mmCIF file of N, CA and C in Angstrom:
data_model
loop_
_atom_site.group_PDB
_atom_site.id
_atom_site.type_symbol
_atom_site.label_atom_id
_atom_site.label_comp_id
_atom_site.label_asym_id
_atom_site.label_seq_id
_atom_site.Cartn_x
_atom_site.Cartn_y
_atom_site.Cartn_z
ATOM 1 N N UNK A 30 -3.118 40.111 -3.489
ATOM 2 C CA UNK A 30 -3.018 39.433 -2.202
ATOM 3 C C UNK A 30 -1.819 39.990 -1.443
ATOM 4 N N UNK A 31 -1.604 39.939 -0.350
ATOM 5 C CA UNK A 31 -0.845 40.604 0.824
ATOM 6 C C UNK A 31 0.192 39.496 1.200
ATOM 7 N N UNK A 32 1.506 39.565 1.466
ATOM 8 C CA UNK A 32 2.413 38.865 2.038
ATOM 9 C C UNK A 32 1.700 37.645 2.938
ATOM 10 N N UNK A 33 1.496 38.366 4.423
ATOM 11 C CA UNK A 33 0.302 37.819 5.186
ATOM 12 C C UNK A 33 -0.400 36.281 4.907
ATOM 13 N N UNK A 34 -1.019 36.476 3.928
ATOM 14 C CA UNK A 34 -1.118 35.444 3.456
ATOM 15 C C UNK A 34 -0.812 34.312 2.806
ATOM 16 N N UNK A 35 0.317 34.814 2.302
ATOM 17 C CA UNK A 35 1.562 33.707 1.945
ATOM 18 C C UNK A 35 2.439 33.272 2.582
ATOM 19 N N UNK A 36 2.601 33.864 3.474
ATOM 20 C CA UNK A 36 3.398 33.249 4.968
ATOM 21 C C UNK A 36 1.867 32.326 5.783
ATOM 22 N N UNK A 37 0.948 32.576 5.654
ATOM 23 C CA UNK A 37 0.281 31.641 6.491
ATOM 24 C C UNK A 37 -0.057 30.202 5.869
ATOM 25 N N UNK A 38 0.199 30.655 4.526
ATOM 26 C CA UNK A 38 0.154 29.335 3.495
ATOM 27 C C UNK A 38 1.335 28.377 3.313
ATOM 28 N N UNK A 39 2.125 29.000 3.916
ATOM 29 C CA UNK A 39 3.721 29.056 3.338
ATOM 30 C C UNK A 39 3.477 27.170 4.122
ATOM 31 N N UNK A 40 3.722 27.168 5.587
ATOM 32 C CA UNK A 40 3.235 25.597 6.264
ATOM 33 C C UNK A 40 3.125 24.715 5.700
ATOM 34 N N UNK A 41 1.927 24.801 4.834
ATOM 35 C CA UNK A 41 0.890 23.887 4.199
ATOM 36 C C UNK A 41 1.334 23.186 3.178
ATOM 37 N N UNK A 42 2.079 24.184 2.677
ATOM 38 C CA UNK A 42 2.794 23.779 1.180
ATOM 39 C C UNK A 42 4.070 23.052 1.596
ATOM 40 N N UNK A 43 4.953 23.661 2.297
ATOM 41 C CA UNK A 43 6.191 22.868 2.781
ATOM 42 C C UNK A 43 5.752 21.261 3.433
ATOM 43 N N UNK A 44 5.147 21.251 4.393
ATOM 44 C CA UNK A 44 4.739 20.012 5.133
ATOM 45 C C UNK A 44 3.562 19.232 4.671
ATOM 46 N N UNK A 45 2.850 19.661 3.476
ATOM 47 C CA UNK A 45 2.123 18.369 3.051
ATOM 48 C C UNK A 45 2.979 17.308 2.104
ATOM 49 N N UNK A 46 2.642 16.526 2.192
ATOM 50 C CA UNK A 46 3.441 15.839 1.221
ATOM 51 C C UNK A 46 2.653 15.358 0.112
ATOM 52 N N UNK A 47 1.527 15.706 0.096
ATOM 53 C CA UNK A 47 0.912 15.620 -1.234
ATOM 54 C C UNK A 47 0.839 16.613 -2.400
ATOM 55 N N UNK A 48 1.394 17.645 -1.749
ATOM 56 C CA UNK A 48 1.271 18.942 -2.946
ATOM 57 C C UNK A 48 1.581 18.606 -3.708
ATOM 58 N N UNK A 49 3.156 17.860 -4.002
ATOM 59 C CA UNK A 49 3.878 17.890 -4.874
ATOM 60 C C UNK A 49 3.651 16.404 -6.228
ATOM 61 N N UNK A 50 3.029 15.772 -5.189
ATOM 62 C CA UNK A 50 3.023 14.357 -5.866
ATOM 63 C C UNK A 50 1.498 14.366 -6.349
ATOM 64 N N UNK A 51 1.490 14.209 -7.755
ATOM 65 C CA UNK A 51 0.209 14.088 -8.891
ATOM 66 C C UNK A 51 -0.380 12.301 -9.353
ATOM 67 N N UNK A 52 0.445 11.745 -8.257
ATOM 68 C CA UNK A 52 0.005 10.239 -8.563
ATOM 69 C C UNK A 52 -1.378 9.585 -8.190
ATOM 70 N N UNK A 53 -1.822 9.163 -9.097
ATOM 71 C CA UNK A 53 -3.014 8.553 -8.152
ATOM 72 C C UNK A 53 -2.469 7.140 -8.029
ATOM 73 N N UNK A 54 -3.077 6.940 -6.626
ATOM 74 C CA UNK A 54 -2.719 5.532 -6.301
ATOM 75 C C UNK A 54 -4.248 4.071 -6.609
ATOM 76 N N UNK A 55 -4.074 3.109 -7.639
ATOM 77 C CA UNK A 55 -5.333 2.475 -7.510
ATOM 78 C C UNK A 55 -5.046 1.407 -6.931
ATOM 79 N N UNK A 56 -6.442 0.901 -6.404
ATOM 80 C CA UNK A 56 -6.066 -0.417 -5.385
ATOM 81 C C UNK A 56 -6.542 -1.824 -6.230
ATOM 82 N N UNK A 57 -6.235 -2.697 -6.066
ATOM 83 C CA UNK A 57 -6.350 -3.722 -7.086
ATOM 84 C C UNK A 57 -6.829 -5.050 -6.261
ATOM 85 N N UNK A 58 -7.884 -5.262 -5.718
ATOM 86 C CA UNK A 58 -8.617 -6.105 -4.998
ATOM 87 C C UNK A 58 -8.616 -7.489 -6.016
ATOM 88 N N UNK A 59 -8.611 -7.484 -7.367
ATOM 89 C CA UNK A 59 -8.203 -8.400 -7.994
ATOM 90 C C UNK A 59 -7.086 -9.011 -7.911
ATOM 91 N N UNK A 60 -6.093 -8.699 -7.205
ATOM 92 C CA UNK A 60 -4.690 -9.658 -6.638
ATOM 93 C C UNK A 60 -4.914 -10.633 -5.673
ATOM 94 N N UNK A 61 -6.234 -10.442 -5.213
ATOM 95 C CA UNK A 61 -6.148 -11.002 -3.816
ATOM 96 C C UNK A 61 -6.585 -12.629 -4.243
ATOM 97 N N UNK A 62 -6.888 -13.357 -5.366
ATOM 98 C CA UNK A 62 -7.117 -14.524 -5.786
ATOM 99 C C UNK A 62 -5.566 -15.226 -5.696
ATOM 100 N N UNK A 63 -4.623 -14.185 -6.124
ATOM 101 C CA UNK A 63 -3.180 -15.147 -6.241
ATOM 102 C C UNK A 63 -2.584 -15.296 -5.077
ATOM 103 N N UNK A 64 -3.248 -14.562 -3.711
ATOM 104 C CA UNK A 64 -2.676 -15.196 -2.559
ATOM 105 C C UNK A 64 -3.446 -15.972 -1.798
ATOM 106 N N UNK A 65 -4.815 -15.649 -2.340
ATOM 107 C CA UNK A 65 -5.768 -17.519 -1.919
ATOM 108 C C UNK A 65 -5.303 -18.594 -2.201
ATOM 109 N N UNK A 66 -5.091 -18.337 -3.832
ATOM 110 C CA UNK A 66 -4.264 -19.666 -4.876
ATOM 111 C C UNK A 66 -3.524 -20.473 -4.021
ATOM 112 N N UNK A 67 -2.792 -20.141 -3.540
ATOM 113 C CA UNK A 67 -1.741 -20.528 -2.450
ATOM 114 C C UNK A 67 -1.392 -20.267 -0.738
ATOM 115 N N UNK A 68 -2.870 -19.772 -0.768
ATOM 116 C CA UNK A 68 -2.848 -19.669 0.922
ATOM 117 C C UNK A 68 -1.834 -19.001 1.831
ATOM 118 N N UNK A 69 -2.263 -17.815 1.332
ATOM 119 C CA UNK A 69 -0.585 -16.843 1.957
ATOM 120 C C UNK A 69 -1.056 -15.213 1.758
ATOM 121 N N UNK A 70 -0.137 -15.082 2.534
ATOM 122 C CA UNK A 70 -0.456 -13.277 2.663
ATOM 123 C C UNK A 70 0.332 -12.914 1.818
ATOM 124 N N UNK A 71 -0.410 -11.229 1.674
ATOM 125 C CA UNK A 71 1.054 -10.719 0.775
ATOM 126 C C UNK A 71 0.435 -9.324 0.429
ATOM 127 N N UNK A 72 1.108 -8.451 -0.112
ATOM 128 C CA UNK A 72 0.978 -7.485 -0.875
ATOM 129 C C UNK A 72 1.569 -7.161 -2.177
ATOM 130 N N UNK A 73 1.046 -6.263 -2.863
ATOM 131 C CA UNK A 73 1.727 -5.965 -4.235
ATOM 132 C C UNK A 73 1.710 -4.718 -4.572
ATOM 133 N N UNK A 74 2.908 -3.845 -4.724
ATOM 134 C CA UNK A 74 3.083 -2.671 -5.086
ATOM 135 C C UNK A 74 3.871 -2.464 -6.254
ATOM 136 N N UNK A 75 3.368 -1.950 -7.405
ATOM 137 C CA UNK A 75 3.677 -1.579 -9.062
ATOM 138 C C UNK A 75 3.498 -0.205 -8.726
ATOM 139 N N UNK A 76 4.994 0.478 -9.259
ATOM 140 C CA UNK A 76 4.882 1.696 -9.486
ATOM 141 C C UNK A 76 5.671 1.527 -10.899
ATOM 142 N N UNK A 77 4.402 2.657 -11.914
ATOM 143 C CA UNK A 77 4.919 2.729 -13.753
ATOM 144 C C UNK A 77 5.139 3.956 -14.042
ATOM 145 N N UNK A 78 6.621 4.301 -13.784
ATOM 146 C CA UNK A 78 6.806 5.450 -14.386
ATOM 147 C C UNK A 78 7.445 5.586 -15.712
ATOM 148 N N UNK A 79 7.035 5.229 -16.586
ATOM 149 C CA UNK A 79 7.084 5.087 -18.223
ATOM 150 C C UNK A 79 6.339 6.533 -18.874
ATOM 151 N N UNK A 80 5.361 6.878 -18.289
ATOM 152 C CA UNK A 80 4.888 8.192 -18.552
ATOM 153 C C UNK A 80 5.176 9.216 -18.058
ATOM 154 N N UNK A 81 4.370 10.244 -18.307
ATOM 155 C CA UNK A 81 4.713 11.648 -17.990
ATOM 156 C C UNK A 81 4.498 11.901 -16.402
ATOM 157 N N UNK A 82 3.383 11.345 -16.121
ATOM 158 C CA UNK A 82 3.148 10.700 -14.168
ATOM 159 C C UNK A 82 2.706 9.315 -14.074
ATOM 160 N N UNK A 83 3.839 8.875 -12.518
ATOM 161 C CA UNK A 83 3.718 7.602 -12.445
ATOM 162 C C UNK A 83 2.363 7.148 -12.107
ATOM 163 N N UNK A 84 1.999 6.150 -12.616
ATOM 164 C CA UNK A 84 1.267 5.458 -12.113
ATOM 165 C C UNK A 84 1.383 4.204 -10.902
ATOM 166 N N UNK A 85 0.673 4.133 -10.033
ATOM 167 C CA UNK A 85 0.710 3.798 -8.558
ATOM 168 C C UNK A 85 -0.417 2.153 -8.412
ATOM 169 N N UNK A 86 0.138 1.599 -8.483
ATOM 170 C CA UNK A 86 -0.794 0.277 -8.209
ATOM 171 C C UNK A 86 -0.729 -0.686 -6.814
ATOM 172 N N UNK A 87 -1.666 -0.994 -6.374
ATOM 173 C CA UNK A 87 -1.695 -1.892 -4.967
ATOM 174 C C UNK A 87 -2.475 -2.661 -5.053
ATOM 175 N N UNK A 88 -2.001 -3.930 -4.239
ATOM 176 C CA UNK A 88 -3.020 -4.547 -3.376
ATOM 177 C C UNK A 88 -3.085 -4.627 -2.034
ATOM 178 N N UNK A 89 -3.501 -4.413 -1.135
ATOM 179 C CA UNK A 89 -3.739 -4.575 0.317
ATOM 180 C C UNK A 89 -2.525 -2.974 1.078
ATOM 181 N N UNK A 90 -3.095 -2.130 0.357
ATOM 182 C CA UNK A 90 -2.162 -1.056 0.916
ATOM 183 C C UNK A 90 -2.023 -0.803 2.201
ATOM 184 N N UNK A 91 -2.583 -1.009 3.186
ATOM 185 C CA UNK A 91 -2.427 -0.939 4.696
ATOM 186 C C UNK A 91 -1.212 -2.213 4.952
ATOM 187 N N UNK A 92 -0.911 -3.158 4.328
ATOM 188 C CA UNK A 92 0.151 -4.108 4.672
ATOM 189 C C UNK A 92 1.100 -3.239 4.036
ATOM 190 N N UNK A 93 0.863 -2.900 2.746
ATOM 191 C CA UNK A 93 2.305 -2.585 1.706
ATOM 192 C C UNK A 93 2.887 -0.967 2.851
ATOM 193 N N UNK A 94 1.798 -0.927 3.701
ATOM 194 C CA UNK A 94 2.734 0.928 4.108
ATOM 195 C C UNK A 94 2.947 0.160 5.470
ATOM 196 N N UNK A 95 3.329 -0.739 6.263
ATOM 197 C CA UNK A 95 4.222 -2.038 7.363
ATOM 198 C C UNK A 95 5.196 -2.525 6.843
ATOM 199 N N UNK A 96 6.211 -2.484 7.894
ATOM 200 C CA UNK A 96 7.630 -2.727 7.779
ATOM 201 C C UNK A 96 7.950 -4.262 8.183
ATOM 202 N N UNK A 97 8.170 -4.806 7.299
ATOM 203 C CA UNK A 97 8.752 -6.005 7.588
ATOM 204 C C UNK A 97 9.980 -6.668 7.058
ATOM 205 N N UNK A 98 10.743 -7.690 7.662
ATOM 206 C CA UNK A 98 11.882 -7.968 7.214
ATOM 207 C C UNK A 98 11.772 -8.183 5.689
ATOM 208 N N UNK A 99 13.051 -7.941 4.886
ATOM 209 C CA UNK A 99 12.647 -8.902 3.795
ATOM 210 C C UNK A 99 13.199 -10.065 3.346
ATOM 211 N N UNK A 100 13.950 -10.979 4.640
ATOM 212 C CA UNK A 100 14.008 -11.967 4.224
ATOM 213 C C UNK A 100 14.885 -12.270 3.429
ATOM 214 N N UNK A 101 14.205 -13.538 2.411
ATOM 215 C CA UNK A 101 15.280 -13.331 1.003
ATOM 216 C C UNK A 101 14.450 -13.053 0.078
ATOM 217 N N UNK A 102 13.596 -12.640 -0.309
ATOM 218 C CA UNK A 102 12.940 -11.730 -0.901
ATOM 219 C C UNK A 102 13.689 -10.945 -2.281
ATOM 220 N N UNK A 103 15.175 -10.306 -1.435
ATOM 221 C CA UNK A 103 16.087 -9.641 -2.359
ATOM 222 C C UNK A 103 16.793 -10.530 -3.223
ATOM 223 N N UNK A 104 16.553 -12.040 -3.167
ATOM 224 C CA UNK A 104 17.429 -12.972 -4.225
ATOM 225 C C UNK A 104 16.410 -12.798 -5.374
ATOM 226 N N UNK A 105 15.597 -12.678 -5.217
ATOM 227 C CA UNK A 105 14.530 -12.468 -6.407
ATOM 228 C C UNK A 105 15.009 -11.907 -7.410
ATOM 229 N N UNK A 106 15.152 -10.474 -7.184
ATOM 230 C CA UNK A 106 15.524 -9.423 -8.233
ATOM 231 C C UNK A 106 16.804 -9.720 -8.525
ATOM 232 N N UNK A 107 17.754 -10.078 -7.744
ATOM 233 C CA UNK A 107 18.937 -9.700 -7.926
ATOM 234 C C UNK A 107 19.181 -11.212 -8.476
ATOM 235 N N UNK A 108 18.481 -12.259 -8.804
ATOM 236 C CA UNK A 108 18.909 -13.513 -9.595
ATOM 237 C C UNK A 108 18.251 -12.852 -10.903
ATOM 238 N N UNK A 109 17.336 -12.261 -11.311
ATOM 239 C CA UNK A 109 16.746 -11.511 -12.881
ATOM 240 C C UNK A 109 17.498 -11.053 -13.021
ATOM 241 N N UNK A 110 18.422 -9.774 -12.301
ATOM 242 C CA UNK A 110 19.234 -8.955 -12.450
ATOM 243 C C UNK A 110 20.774 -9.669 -13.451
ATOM 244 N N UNK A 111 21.241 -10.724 -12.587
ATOM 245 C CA UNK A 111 22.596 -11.051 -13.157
ATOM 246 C C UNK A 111 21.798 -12.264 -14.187
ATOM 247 N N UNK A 112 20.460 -12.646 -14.424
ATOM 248 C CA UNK A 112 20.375 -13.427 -15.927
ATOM 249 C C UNK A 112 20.023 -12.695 -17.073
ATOM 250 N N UNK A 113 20.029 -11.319 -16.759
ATOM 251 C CA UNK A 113 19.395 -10.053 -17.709
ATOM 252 C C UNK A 113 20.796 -10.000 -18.086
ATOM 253 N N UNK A 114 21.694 -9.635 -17.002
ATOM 254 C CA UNK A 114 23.598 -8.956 -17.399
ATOM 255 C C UNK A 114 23.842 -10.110 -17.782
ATOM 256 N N UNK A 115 23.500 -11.588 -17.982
ATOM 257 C CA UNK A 115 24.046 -12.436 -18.614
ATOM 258 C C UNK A 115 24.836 -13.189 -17.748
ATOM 259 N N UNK A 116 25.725 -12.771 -16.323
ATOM 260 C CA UNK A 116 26.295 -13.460 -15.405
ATOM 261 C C UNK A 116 26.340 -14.291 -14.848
ATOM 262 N N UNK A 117 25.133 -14.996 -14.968
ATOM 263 C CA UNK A 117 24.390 -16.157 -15.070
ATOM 264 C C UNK A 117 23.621 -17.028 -15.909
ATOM 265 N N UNK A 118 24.366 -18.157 -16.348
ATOM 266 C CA UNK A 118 23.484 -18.592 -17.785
ATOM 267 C C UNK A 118 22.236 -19.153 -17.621
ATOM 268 N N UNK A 119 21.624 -19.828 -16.530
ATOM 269 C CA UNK A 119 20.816 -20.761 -16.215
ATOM 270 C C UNK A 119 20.502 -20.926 -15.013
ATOM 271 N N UNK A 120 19.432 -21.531 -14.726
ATOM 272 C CA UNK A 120 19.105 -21.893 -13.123
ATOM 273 C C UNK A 120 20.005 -22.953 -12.857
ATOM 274 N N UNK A 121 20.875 -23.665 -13.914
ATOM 275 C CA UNK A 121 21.521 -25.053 -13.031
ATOM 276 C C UNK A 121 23.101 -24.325 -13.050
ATOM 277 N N UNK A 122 23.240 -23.382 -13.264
ATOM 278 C CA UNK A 122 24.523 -22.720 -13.271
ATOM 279 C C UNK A 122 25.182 -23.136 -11.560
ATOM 280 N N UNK A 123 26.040 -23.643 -10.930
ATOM 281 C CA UNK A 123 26.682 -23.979 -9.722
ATOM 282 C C UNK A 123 28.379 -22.915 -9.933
ATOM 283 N N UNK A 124 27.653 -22.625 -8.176
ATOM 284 C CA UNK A 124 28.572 -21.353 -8.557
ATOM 285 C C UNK A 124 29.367 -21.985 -6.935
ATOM 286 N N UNK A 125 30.801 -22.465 -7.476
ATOM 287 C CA UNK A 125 31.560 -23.268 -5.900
ATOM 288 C C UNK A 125 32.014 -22.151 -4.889
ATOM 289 N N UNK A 126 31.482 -22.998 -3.656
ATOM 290 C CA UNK A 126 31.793 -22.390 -2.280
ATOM 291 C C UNK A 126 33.124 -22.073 -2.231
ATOM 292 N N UNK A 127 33.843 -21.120 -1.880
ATOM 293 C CA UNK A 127 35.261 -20.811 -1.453
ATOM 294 C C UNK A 127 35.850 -21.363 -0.405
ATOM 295 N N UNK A 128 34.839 -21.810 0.339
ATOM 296 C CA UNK A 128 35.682 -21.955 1.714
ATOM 297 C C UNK A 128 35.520 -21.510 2.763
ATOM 298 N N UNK A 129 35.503 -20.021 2.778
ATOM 299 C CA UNK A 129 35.015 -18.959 3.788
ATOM 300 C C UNK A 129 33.861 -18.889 4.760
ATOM 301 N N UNK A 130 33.939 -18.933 5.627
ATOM 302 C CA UNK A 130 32.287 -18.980 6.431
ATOM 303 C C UNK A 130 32.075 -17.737 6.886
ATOM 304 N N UNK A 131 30.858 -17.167 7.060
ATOM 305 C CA UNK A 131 30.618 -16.048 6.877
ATOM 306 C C UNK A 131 29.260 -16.078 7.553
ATOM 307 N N UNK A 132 29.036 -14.342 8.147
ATOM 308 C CA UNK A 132 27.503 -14.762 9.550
ATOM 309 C C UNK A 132 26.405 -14.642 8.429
#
């Protein structure tokens, strides 16, 4: 093969963004009972990279690729987070206000 042609390929490869990524993504229409359950929207995105390629899981992927606030959303993880590190013993753990007001 001729240069030529690797410069015309050259594009394709730089600016797709799938070349590189071997994930398949599956969609999981079976989630959608746990936001009937409770009458609410939502999405769910599991990514398992425990193997050699991640595996990619969804439900309602046209919501999960929309930007929305998140709220408090982030107390979620980050309350697992400090009862995993132990920093927290319990849900009745009371942790006193300082004083400070803050926006």
């Amino acid at each position: 093969m001729n240069i030529e042609f690797f410069i015309f390929l050259l594009p394709f490869v730089i600016f797709s963004p799938d070349v590189f990524t071997q994930e398949k993504i599956s969609e999981k229409p079976e989630c959608q009972a746990f936001f009937d359950k409770h009458q609410s929207t939502g999405t769910i995105l599991i990514v398992d990279g425990r193997g050699s390629t991640e595996k990619v899981s969804v439900y309602d992927s046209a919501r999960a690729n929309q930007r929305y606030s998140p709220a408090s959303t982030n107390k979620i993880p980050h309350t697992l987070f400090a009862l995993d590190a132990g920093i927290v013993k319990d849900a009745f753990q009371v942790f006193p206000w300082d004083g400070v007001k803050r926006e």
